[in-house]
mmCIF file of C-alpha atoms in Angstrom:
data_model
loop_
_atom_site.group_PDB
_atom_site.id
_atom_site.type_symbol
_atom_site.label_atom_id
_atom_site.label_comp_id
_atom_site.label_asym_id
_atom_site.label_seq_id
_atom_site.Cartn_x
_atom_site.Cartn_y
_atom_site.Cartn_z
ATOM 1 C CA UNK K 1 81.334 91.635 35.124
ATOM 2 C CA UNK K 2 77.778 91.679 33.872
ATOM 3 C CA UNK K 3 76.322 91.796 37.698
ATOM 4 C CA UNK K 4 74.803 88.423 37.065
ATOM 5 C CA UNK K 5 76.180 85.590 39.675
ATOM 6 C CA UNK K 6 75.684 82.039 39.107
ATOM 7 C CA UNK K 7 77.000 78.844 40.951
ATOM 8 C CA UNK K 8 78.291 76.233 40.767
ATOM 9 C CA UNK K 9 80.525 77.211 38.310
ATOM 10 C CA UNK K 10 81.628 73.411 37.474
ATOM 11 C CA UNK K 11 79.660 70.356 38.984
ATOM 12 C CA UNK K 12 80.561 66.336 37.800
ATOM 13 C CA UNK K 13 77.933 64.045 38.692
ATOM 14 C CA UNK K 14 76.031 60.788 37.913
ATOM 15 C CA UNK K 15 73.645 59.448 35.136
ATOM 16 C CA UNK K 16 70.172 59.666 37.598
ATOM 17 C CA UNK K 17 71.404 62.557 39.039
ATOM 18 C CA UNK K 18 69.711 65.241 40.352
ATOM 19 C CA UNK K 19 71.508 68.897 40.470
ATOM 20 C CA UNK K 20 70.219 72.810 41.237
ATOM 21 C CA UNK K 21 71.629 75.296 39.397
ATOM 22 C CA UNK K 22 71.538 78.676 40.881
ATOM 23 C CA UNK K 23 71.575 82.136 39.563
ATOM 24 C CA UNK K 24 71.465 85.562 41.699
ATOM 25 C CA UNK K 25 69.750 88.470 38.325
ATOM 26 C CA UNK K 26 71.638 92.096 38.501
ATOM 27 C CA UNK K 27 70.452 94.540 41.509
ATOM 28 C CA UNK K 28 66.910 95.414 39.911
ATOM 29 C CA UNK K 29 66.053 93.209 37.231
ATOM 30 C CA UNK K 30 62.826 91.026 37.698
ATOM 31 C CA UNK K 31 63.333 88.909 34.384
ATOM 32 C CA UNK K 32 65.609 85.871 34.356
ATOM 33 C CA UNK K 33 66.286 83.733 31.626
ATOM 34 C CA UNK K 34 67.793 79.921 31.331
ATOM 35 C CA UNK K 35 69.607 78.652 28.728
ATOM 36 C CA UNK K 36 71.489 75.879 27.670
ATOM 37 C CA UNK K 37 74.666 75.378 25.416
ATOM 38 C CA UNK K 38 76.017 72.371 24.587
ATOM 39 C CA UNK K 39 79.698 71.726 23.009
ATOM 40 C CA UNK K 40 79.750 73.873 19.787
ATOM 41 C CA UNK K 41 76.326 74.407 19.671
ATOM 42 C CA UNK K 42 74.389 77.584 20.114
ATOM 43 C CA UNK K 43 72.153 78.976 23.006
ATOM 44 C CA UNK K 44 68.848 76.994 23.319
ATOM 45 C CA UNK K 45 66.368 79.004 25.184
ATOM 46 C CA UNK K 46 64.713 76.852 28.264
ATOM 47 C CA UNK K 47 62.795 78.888 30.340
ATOM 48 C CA UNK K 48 62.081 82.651 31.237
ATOM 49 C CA UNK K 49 60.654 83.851 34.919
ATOM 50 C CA UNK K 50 59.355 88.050 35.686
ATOM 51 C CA UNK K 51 59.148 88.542 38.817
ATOM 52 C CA UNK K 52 58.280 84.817 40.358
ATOM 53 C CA UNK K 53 56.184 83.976 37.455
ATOM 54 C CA UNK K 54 56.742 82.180 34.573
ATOM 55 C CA UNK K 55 56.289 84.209 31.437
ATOM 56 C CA UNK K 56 57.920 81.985 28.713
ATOM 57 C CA UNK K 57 59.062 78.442 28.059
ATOM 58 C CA UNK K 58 61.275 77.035 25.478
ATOM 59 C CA UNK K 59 62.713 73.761 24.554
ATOM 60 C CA UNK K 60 63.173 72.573 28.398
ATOM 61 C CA UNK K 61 62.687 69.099 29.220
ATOM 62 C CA UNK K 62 60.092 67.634 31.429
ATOM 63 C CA UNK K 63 63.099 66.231 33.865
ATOM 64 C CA UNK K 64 64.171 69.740 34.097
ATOM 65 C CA UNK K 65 62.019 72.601 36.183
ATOM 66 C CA UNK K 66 63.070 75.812 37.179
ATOM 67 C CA UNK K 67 61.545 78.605 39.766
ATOM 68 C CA UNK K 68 62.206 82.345 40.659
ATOM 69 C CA UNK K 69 61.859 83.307 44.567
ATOM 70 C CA UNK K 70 60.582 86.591 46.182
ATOM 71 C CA UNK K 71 64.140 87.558 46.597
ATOM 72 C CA UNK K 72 64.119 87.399 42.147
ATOM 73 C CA UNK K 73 67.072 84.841 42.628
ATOM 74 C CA UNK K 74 66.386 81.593 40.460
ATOM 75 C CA UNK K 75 67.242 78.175 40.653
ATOM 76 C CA UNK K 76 67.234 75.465 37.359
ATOM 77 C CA UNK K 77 66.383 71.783 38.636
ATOM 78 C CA UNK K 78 68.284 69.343 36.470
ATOM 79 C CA UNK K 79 66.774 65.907 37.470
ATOM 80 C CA UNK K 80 66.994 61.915 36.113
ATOM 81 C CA UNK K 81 70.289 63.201 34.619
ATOM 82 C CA UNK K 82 71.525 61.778 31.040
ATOM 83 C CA UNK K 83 74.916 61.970 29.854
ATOM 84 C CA UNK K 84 73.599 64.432 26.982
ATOM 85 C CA UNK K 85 72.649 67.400 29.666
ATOM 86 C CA UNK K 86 76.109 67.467 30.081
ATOM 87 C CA UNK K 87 76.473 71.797 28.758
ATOM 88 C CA UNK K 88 76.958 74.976 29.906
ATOM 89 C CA UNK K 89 74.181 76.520 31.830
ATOM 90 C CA UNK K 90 73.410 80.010 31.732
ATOM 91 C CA UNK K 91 71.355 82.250 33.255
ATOM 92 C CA UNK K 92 70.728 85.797 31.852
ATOM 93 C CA UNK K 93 68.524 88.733 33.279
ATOM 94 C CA UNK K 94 67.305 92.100 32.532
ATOM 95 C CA UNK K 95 65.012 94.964 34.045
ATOM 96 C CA UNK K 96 61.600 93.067 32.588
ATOM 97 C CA UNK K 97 60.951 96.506 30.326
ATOM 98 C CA UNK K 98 60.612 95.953 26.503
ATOM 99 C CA UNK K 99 63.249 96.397 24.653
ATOM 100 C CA UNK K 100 66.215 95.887 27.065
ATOM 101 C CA UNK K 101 69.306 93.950 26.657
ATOM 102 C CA UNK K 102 69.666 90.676 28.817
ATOM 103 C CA UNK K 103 72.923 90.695 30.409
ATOM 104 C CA UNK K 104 74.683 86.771 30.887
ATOM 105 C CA UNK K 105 76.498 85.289 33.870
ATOM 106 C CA UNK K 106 79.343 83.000 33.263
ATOM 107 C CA UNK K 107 77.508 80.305 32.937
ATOM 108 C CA UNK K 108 77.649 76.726 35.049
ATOM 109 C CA UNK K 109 79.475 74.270 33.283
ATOM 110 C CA UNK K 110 77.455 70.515 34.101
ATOM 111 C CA UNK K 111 79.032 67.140 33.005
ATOM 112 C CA UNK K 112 77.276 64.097 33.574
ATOM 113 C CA UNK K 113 79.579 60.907 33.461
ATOM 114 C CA UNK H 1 57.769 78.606 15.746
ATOM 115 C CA UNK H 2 60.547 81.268 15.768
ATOM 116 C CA UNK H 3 63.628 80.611 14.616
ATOM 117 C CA UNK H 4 67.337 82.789 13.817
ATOM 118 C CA UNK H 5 69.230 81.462 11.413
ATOM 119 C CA UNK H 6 72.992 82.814 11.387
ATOM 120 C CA UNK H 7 75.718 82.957 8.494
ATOM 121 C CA UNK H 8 78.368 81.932 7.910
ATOM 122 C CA UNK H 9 79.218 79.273 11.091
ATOM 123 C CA UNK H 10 82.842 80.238 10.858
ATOM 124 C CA UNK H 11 84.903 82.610 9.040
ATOM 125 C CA UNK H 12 88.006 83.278 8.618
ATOM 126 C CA UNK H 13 89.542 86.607 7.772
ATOM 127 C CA UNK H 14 93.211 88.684 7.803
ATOM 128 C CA UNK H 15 93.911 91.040 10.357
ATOM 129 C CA UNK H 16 92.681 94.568 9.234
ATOM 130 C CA UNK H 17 89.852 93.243 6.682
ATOM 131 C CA UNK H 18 86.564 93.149 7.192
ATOM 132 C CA UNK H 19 84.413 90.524 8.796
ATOM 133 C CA UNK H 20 80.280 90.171 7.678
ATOM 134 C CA UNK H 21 77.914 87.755 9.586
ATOM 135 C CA UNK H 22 74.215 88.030 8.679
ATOM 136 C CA UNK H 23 71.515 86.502 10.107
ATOM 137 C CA UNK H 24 67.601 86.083 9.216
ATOM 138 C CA UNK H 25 64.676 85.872 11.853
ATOM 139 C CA UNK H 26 61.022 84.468 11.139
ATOM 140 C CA UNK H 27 59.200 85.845 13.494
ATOM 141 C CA UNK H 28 57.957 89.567 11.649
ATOM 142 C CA UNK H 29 57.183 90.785 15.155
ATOM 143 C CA UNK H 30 60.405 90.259 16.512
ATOM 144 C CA UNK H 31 61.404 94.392 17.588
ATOM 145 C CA UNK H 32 64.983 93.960 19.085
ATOM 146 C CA UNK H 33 68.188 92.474 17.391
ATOM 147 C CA UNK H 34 71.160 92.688 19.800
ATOM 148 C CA UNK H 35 74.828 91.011 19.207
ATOM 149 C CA UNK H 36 76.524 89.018 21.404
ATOM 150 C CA UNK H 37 80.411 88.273 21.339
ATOM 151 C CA UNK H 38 81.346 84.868 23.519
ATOM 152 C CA UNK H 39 84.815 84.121 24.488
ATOM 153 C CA UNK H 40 85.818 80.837 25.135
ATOM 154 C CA UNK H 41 84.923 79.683 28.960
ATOM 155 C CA UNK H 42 82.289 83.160 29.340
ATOM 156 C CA UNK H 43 79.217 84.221 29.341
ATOM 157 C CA UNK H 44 78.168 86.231 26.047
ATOM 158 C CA UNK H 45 78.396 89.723 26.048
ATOM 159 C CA UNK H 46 76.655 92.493 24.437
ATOM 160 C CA UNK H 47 78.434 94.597 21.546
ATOM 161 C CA UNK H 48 75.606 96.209 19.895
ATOM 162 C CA UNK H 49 72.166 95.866 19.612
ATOM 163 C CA UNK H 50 69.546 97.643 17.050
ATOM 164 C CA UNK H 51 65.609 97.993 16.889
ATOM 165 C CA UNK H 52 62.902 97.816 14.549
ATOM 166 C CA UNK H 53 62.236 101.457 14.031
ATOM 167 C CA UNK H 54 66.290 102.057 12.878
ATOM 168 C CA UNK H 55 68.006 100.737 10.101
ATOM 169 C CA UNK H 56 71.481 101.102 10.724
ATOM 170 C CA UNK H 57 73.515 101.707 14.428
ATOM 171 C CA UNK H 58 77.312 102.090 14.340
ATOM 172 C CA UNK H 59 79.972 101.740 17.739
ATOM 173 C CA UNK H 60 83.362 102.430 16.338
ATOM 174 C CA UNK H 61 84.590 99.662 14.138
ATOM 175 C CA UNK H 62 81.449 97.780 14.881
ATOM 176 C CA UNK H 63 77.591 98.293 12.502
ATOM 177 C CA UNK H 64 74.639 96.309 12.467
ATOM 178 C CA UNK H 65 71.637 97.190 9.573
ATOM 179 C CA UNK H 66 68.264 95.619 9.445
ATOM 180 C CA UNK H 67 66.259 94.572 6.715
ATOM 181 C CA UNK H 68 62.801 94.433 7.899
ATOM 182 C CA UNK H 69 61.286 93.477 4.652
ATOM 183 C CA UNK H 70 63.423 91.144 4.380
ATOM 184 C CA UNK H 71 63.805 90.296 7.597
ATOM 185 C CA UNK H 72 67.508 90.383 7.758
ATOM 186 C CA UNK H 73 70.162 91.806 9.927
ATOM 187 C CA UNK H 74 73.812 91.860 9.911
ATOM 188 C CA UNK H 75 76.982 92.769 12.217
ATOM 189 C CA UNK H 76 79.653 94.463 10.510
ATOM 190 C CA UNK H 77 83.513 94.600 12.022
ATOM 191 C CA UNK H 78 85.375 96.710 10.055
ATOM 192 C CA UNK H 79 89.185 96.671 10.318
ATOM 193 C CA UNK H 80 89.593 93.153 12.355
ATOM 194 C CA UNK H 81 92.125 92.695 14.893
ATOM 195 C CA UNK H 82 93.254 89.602 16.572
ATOM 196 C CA UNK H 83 91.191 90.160 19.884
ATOM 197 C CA UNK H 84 88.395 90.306 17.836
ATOM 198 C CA UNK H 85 88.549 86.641 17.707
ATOM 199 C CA UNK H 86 85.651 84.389 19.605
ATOM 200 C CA UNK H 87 81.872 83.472 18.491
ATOM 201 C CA UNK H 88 79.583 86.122 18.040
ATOM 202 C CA UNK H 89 75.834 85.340 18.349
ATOM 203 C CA UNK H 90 72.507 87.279 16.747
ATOM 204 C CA UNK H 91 69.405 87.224 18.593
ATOM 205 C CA UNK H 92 65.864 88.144 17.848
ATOM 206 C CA UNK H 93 63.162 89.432 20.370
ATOM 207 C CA UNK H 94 59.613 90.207 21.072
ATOM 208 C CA UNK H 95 59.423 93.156 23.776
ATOM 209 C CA UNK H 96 61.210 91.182 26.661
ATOM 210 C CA UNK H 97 59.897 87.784 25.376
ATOM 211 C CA UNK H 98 62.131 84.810 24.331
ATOM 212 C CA UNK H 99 65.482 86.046 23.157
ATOM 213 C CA UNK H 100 66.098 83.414 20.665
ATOM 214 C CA UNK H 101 69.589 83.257 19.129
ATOM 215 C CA UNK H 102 71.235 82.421 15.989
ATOM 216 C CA UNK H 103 73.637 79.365 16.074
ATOM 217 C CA UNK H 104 76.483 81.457 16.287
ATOM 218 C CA UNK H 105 79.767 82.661 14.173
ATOM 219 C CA UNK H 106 83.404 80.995 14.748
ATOM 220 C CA UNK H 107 85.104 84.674 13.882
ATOM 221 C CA UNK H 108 88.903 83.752 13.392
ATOM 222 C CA UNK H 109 91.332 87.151 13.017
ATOM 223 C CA UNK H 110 94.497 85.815 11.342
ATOM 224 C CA UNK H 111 97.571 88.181 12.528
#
């Protein structure tokens, strides 16, 4: 258990869809990170929050938007939903410090029919 | 912009050899190379990471060397076993700055 807690862990829903993805970082870490992995494919970096701010952004889409709250917990916004964002969505975090390991949760698996 | 690429995408290998996946990172400021091994329906996990200032880290059965000339890094598994099966994934980092990741390696131990 890498101390990183996401939910859902499955969620079906609708082309035009909207969904919130959710992701609780381990006890102390101020850096969370979103990523998204599609069927055989590798880990595309979307966005990365440190401590409620937004520090780096990747490939995310302009239907998707994400936020970190005082509490350091995060949520990914998944709106206008296609039937290609169905993937597995994970969230990853680590102390903010350079140099440290980010640590994964299990991921939320989305599929969009 | 930055970019990991990873080789091979799968391999295949007897129980007991030795499995080699290298990968190559563009970004020559990139300080922080850590593995990742993902099992099928989890997260990825860490198995062994290295940074700039070392060439070579070992854990047991597991190495990883860097090449910064080069720009190259690369997991060795020595003596595979069938658990050692799953897809292991290089990343590349600046400081705590966008971990990017290779494609990923299809590692298949054949008992």
């Amino acid at each position: 258990d890498s101390g990183v807690t996401q939910t859902p862990k499955h969620l079906i829903t609708a082309t035009g869809q909207r969904v919130t993805l959710r992701c609780s970082p381990r006890s102390g870490d101020l850096s969370v990170y979103w990523y998204q992995q599609s069927l055989d494919q590798g880990l595309q970096f979307l966005i990365q929050y440190y401590n409620g701010e937004e520090r780096a952004k990747g490939n995310i889409l302009e239907r998707f938007s994400a936020q970190q709250f005082p509490d350091l917990h995060s949520e990914l916004n998944l709106s206008s939903l296609e039937l290609g964002d169905s993937a597995l969505y994970f969230c990853a975090s680590n102390p903010g410090l350079s140099g440290n390991t980010i640590y994964f949760g299990e991921g939320s698996w989305l599929t969009v029919v | 912009g930055e970019n990991v690429e990873q080789h091979p995408s799968t391999l295949s290998v007897q129980e007991g050899d030795s499995a080699v996946i290298k990968c190559t990172y563009s970004d020559s400021a990139s300080n922080y190379f850590p593995w990742y091994k993902q099992e099928l329906g989890k997260g990825p996990q860490l198995i062994i990471d290295i940074r700039s200032n070392v060439g070579e880290k070992k854990d047991q059965r597991i190495a990883v060397t860097l090449n910064k000339t080069a720009k190259h890094f690369s997991l060795h598994i020595t003596e595979t076993q069938p658990e050692d099966s799953a897809v292991y994934f290089c990343a590349a980092s600046k400081g705590t700055y966008k971990y990017i990741f290779g494609t990923g390696t299809r590692l298949k131990v054949l008992a």
